[in-house]
Coordinates of C-alpha atoms in Angstrom, one line a residue:
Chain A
X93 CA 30.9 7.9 36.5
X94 CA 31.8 10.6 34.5
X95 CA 30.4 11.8 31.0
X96 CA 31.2 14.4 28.7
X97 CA 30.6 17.5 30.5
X98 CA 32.9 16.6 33.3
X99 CA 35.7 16.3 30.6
X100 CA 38.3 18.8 32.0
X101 CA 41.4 18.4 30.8
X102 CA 42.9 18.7 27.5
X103 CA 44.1 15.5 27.0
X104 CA 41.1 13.5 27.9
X105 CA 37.8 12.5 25.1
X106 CA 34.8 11.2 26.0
X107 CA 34.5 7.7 25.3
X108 CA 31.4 6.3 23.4
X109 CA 29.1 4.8 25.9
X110 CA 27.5 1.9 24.1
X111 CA 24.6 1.4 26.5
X112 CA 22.4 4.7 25.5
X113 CA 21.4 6.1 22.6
X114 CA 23.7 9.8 22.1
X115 CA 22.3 12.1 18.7
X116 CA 24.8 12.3 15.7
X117 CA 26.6 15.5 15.6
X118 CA 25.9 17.7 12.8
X119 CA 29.4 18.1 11.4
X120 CA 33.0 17.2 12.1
X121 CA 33.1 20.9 14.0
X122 CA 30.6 19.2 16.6
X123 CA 32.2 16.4 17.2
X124 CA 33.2 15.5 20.9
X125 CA 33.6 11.8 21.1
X126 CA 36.2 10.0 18.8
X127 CA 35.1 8.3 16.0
X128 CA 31.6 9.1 16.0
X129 CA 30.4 9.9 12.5
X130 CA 28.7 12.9 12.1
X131 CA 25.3 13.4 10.2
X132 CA 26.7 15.2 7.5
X133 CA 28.9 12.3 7.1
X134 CA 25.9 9.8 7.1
X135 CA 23.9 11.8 4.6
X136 CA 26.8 11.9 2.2
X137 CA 27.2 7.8 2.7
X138 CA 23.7 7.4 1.8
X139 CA 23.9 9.9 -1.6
X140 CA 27.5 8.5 -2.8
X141 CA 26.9 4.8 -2.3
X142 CA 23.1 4.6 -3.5
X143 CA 22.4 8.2 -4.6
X144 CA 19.9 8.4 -2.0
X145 CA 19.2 11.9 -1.6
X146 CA 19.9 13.8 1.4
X147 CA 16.5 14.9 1.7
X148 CA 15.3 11.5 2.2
X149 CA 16.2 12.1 5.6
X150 CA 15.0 15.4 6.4
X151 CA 12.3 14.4 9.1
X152 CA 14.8 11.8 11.1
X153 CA 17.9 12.3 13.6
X154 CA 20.8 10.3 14.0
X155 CA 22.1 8.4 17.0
X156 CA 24.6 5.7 18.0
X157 CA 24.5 3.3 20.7
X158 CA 26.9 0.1 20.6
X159 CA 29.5 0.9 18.7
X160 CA 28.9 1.9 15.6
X161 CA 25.5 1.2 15.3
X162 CA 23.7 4.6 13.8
X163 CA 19.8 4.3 14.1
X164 CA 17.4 6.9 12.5
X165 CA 14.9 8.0 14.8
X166 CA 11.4 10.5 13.3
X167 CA 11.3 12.4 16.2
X168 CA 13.9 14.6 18.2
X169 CA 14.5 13.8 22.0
X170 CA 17.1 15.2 24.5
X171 CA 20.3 13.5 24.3
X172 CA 22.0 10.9 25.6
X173 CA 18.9 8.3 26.1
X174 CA 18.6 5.4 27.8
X175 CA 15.9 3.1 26.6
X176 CA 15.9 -0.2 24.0
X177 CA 15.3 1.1 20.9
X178 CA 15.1 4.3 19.3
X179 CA 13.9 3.9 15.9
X180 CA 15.0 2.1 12.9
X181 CA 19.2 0.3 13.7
X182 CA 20.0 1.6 9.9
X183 CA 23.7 1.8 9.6
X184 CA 27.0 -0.1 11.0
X185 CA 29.8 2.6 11.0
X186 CA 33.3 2.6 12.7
X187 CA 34.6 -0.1 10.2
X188 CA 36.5 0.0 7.1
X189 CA 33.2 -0.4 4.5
X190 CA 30.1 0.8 6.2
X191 CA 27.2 -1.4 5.8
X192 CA 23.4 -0.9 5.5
X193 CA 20.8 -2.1 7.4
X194 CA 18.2 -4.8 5.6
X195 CA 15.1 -2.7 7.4
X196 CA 17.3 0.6 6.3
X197 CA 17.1 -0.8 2.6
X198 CA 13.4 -2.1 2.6
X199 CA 12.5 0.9 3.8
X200 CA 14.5 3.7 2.2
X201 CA 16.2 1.4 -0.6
X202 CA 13.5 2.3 -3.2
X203 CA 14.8 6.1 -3.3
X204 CA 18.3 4.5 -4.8
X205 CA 20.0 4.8 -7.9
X206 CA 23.4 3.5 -8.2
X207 CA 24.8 0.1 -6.7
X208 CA 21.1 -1.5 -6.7
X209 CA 21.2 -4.9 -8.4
X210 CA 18.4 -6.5 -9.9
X211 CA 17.7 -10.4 -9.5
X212 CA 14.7 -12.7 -10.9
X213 CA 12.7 -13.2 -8.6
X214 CA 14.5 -17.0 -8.7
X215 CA 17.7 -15.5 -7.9
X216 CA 16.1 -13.2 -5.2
X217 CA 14.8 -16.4 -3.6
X218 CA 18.2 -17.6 -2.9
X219 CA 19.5 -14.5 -2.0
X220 CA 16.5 -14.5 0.7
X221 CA 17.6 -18.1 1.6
X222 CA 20.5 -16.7 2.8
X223 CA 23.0 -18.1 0.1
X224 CA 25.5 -16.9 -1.9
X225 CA 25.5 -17.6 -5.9
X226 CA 27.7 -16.6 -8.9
X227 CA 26.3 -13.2 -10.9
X228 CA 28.0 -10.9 -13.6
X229 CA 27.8 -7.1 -12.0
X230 CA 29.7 -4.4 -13.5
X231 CA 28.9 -2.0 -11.0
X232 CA 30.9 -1.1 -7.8
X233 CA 32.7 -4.0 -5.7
X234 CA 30.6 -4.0 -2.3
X235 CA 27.4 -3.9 -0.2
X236 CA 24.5 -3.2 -2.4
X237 CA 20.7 -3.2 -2.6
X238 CA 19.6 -6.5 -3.9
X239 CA 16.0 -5.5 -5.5
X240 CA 13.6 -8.2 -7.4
X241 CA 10.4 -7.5 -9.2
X242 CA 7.3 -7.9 -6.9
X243 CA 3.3 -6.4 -7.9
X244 CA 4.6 -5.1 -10.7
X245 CA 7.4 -2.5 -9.2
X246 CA 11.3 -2.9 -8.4
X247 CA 11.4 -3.3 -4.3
X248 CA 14.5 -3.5 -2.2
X249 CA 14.9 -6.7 -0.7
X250 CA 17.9 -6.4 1.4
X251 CA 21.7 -6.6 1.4
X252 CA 23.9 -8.2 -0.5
X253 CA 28.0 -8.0 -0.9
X254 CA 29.7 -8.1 -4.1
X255 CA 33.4 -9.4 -4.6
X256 CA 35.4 -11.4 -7.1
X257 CA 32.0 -12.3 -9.2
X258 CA 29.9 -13.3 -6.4
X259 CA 26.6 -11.8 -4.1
X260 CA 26.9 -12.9 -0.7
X261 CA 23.7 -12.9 0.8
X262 CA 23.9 -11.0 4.2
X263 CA 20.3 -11.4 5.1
X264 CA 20.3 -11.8 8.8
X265 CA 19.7 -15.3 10.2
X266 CA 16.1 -14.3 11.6
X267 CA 15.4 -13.2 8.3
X268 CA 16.3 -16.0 6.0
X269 CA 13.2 -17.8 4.2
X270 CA 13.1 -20.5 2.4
X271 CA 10.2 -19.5 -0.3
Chain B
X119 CA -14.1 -26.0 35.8
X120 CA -16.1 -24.8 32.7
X121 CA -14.4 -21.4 32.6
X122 CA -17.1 -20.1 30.1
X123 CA -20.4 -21.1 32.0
X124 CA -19.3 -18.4 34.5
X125 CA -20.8 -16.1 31.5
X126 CA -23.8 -17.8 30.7
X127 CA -25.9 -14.1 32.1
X128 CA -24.1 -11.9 30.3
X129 CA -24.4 -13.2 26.9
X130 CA -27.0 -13.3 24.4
X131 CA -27.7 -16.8 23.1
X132 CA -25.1 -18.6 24.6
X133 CA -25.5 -22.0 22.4
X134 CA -23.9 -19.3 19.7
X135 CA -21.5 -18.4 21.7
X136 CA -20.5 -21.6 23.1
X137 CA -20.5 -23.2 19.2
X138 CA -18.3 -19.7 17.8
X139 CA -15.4 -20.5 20.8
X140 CA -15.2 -24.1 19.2
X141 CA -14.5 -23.2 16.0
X142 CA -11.1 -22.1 14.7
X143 CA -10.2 -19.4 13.0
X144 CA -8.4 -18.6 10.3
X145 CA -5.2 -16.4 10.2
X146 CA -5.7 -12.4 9.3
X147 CA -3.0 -10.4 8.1
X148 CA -3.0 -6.6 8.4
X149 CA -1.3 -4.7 5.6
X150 CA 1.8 -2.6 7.0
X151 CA 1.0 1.0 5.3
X152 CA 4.3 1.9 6.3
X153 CA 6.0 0.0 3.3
X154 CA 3.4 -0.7 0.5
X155 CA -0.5 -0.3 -0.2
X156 CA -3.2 -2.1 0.1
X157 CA -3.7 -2.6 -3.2
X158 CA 0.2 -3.7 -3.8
X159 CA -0.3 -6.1 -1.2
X160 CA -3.4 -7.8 -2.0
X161 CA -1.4 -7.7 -5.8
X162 CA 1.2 -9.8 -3.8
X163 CA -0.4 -11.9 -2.0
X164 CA -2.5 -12.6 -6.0
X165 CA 1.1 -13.3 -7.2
X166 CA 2.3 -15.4 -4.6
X167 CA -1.1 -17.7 -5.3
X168 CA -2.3 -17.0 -1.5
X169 CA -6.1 -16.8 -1.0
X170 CA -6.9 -14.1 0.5
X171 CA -10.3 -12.1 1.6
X172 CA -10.8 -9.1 2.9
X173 CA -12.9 -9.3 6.1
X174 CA -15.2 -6.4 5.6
X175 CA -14.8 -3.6 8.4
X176 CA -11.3 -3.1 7.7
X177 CA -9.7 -2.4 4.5
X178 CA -6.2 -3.6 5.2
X179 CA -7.1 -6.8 7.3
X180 CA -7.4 -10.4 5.4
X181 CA -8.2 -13.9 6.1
X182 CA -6.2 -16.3 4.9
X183 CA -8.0 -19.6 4.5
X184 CA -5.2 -21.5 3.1
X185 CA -2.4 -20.2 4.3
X186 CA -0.2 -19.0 7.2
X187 CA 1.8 -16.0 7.3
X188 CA 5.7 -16.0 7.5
X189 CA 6.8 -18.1 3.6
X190 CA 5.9 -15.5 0.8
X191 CA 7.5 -12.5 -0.4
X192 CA 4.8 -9.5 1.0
X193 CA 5.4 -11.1 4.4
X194 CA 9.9 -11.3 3.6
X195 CA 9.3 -7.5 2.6
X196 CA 7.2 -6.3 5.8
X197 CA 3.9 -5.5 4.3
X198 CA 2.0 -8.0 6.0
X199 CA 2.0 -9.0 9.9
X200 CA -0.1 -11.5 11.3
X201 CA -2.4 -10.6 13.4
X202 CA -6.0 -11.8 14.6
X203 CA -9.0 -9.6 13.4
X204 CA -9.9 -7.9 17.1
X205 CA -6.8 -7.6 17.8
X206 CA -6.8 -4.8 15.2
X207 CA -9.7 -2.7 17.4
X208 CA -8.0 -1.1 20.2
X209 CA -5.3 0.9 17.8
X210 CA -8.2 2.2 15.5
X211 CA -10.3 3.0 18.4
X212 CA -7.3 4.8 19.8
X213 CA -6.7 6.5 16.2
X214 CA -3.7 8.7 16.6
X215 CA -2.4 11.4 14.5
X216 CA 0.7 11.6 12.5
X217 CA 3.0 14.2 14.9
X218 CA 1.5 12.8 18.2
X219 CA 2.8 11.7 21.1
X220 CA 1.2 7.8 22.0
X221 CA 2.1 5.2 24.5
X222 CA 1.4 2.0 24.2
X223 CA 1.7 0.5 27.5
X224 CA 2.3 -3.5 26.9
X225 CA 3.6 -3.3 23.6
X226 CA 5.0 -6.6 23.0
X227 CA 5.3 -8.8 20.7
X228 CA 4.3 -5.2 18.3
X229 CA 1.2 -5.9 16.6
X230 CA -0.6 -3.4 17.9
X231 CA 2.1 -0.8 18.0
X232 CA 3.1 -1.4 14.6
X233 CA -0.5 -0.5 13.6
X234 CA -0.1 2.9 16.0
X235 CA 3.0 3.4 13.8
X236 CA 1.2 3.0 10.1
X237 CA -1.5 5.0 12.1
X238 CA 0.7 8.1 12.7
X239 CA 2.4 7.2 9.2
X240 CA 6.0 7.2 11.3
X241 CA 5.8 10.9 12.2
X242 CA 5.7 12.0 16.2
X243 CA 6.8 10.1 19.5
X244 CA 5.6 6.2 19.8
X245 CA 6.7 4.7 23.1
X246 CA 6.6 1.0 23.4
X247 CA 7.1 0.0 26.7
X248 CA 7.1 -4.2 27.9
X249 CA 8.6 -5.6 31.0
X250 CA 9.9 -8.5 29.7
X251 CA 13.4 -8.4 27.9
X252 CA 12.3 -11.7 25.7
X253 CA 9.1 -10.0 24.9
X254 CA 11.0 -6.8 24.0
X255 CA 13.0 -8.3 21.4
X256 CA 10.3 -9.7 19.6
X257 CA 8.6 -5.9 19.7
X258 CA 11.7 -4.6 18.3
X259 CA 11.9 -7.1 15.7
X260 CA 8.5 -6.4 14.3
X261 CA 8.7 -2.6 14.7
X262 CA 11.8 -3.3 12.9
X263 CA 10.6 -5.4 10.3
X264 CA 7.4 -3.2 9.9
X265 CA 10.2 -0.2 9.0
X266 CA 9.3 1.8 11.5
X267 CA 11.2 5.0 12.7
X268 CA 9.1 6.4 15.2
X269 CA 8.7 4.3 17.9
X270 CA 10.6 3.8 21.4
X271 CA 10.9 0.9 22.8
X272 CA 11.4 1.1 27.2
X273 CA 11.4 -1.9 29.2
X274 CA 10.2 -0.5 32.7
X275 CA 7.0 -1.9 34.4
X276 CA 4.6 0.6 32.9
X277 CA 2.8 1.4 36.3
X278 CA 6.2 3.1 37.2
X279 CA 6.2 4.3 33.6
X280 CA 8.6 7.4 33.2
X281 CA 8.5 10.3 30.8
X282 CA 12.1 11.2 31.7
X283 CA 13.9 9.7 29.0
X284 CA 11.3 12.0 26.1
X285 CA 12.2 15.4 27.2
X286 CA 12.9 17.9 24.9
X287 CA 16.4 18.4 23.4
X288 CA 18.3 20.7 25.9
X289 CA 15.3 21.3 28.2
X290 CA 15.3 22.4 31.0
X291 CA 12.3 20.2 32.6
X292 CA 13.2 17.1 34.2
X293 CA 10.1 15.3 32.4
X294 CA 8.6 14.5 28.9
X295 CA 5.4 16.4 28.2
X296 CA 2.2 14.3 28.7
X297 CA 0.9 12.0 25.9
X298 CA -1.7 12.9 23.7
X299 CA -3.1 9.6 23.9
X300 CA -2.3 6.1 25.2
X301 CA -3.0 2.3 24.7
X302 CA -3.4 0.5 27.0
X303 CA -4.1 -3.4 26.4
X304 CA -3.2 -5.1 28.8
X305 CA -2.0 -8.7 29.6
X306 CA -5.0 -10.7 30.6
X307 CA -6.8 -14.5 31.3
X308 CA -7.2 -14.4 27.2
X309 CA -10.1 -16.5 27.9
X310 CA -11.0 -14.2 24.4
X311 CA -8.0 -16.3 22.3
X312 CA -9.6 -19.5 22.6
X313 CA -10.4 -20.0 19.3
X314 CA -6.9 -19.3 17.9
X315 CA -5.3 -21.0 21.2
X316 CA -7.6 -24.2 22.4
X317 CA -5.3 -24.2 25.3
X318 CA -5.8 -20.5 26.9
X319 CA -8.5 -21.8 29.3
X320 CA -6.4 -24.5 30.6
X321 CA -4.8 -23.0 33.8
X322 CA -7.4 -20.7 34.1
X323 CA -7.8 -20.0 38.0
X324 CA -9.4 -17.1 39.7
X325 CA -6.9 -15.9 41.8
X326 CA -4.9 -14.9 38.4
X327 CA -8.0 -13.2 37.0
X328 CA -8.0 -11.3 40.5
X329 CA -4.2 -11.1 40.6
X330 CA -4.1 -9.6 37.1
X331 CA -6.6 -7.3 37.7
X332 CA -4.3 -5.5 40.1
X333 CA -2.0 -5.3 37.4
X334 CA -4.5 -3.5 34.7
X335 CA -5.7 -1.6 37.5
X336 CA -2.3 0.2 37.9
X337 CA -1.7 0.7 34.1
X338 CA -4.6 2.2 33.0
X339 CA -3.9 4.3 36.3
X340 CA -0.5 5.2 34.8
X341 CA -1.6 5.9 31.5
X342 CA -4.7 8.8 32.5
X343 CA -1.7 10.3 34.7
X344 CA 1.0 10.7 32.0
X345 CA -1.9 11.9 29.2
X346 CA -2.5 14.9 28.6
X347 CA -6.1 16.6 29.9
X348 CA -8.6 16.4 26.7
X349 CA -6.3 13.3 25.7
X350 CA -7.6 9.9 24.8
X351 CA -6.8 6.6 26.5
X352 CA -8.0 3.2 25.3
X353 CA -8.0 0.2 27.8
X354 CA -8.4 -3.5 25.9
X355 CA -8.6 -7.1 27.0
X356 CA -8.7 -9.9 24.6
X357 CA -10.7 -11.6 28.0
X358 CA -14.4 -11.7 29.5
X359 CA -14.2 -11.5 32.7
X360 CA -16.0 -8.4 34.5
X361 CA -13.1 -8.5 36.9
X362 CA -10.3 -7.4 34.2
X363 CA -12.8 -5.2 32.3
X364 CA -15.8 -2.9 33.8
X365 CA -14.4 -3.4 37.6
X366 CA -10.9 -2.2 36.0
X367 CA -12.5 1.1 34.2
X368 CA -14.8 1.6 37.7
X369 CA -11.8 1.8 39.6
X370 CA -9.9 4.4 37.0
X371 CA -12.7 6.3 36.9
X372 CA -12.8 6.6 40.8
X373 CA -8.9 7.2 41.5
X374 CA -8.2 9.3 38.0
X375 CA -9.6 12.3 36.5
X376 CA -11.0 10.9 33.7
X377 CA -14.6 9.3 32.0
X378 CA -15.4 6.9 29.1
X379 CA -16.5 8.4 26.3
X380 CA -19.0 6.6 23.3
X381 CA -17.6 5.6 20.2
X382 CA -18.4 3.6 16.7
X383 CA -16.8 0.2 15.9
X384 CA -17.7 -1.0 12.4
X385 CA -18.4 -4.9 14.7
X386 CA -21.1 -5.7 16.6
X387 CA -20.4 -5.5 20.3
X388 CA -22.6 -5.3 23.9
X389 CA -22.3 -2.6 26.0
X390 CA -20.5 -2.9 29.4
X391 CA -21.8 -4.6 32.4
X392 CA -22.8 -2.5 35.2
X393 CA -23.1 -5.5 37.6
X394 CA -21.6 -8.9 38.1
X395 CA -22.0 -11.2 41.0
X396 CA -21.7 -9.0 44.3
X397 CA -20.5 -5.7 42.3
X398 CA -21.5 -3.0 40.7
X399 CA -19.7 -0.8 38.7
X400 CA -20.2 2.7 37.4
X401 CA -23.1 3.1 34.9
X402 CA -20.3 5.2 32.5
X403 CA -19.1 1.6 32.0
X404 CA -22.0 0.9 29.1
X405 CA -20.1 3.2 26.9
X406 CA -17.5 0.1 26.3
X407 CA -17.7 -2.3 24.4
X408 CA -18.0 -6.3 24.3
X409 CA -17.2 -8.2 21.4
X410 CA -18.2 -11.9 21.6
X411 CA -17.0 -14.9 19.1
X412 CA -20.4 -15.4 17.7
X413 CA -21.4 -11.6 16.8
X414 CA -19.1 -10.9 14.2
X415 CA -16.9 -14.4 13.7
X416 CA -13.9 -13.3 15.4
X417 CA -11.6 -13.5 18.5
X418 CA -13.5 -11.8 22.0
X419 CA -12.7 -8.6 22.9
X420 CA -12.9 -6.0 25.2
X421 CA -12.6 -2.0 24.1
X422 CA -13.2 1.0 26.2
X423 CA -12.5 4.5 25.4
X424 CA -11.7 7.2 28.1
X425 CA -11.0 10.8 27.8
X426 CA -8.6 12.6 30.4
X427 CA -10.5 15.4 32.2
X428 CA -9.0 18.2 34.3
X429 CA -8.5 17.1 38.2

């Protein structure tokens, strides 16, 4: 077994190694393994798609383990580590649209400003259910944050993904309710 | 066999008690602090037309007499998890600090560590460690769920519990530094769940209590060694017997540098037991705490409170 360190020759990049958690590099200069977004990268995701501040994010690192799979993490450890979970899964990279957690957008969804889409809260039941239904948007094509009224406030409720006139619901099975 | 009778000394009117383990309860939800307020989420649950009442010692906890969690919106957006009312104890007892390091040594299904979590309002090092790979994903589920970003989940047997994998970045030492505190409630004979769980008493056998109590023995063991000195550990059963509770603490407090220390609980509880049948245990033991059905209309529980000391 080899990892990055041993990495000799020219020709030869580490490989992601989906079984351990590695931290995010900070920028493109840092990068050593292919393909591996870099925090900057993230930030700017986060602040272009939803207009989520950077800042939002000041007390968390980054890291990827499967591939693609970036999880934010409050506290700092020595990379690579080895364990089940490290933090909040928040972010599927290393595909042509990248695509937000539900847990990423309850939880940080409510600093957003662009691509959020508002639903009755009868609409946002079905959405919950897990199905898909017919809606005017006139917003970006894509994944956005599907937010209802609840107490009185906006609150993100999860994911959807808009095309051709349609929200597809992409709450996760284990998530679905039927209320 | 009559698993509760084997109790009849050590409680206080025992008709009480006896009557309070007959009786259901209700389900308790504990408002996630991580995603909303209290107040939000008792505006919620008053919007989603579920009776709700707060049970008195704890501001985010409520009974739900109607209803159980898991089909409304507060519950669909994480700011409510179901848990019972003692079960809520250990993790307050504990009460760690936002920046901390905390372990929480048999972590799954989350209930608990998701409080530790609101607790340190997501900022420090949360480990939750399980040995069971079902177990875990259910932990990581509701940590999940619960949105929080500070905890890390291990599966390991936490006697053999390793700091390896929380090291510093680009340290030079081979190990994590110590914990500032640890939970440690362990699995148990749950003879204390009876009310939510008419069943729990039904393969009840000795040799498991004694079996288990091995098991504790080495955790709590674990946790005093990987806490810091002037850290806090809290050992918690949701179980009766004197075998998985004061004999358990007596045999810490021989092997480990440590002692139990007094502390408030808003319930009423009985102290420790020094003796039961042949044994007797340390007289530190009366620091912890029993909490029986019929005291405060609740779940029974077992909390004890230790402090690391220097070897």
């Amino acid at each position: 077994m080899s990892d990055g360190d041993d990495a000799s020759s020219a020709e030869s990049t580490p490989a992601n190694d989906g079984t351990r958690f590695d931290r995010l590099p900070a920028t493109a200069d840092e990068r050593v393994v292919e393909g591996r977004p870099t925090r900057e990268e993230v930030l700017d995701w986060w602040d272009e798609r939803f207009a989520i501040p950077p800042e939002t994010f000041d007390g968390h690192t980054f890291w990827e383990r499967g591939s693609g799979k970036i999880w934010a993490f409050a506290d700092d450890v020595d990379s690579p580590v080895a364990v089940e979970g490290l933090g909040l899964a928040f972010l599927r990279t290393r595909r042509e649209h990248w695509k937000p957690t539900l847990e990423a957008v309850q939880r940080f969804g409510d600093s957003a400003d662009e691509c959020v889409i508002y639903l009755s809260r009868e609409a946002a039941a079905t959405f919950v259910a897990g199905d898909d239904q017919e809606l005017d948007w006139d917003g970006d094509w894509g994944y956005l944050i599907v937010a209802t009224e609840i107490a009185g406030e906006s609150e993100p409720v999860g994911v959807g993904l808009y095309v051709h006139g349609e929200l597809r619901s992409q709450v996760p099975k284990g998530r679905r309710r039927e209320l | 066999m009559d698993v509760l009778e084997r109790y009849e000394s050590l409680v206080d009117d025992f008709d009480a008690f006896r009557a309070a383990c007959d009786r259901p309860l209700p389900s308790v939800v504990r408002v996630n602090t991580l995603k909303t307020t209290v107040e939000r989420a008792k505006a919620a649950l008053t919007e989603a037309d579920i009776a709700h009442e707060p049970v008195g010692w704890h501001d985010g906890l409520f009974a739900l007499p109607d209803d159980q969690p898991g089909t409304n919106w507060p519950y669909v957006l994480g700011w409510i998890h179901g848990q019972e009312e003692v079960s809520a104890v250990p993790a307050a007892v504990l009460d760690p600090q936002p920046g901390e390091r905390v372990w929480d040594a048999c972590a799954a299904p989350g209930s608990k560590t998701t409080q530790l979590a609101a607790l340190m309002d997501d900022r420090g090092l949360l480990v939750a460690t399980d040995n069971n790979l079902g177990r875990i994903s259910a932990l990581r589920s509701n940590a999940e769920r619960a949105g929080a970003t500070n905890v890390a989940v291990t599966h390991e047997d936490a006697r053999n519990h390793s700091l390896k994998p929380f090291r510093a970045p680009d340290s030079d030492v081979r190990e994590g530094a110590p914990y500032d505190r640890a939970l440690v409630d362990v699995p148990c004979s749950c003879e204390g769940t009876i009310r939510k769980n008419p069943d729990a008493l039904d393969d009840w056998e000795l040799d498991h209590v004694e079996g288990i109590s091995g098991v504790q023995k080495g955790v709590l063991r674990r946790a005093i060694q990987t806490t810091r000195e002037g850290g806090t550990v809290v050992y918690s059963t949701c179980t009766f017997a004197p075998e998985e509770n004061e004999a358990v603490l007596d045999h810490a407090l021989a092997e480990e540098a440590c002692e139990l220390v007094e502390f408030d609980l808003p319930l009423d509880s009985t102290p420790g037991v020094t003796e039961w049948q042949d044994e007797r245990f340390d007289d530190s033991v009366e620091r912890a705490k029993r909490i029986y059905p019929h005291h405060n209309d609740t779940g029974g529980f077992f909390c004890a409170k230790l402090e690391v000391t220097a070897e």
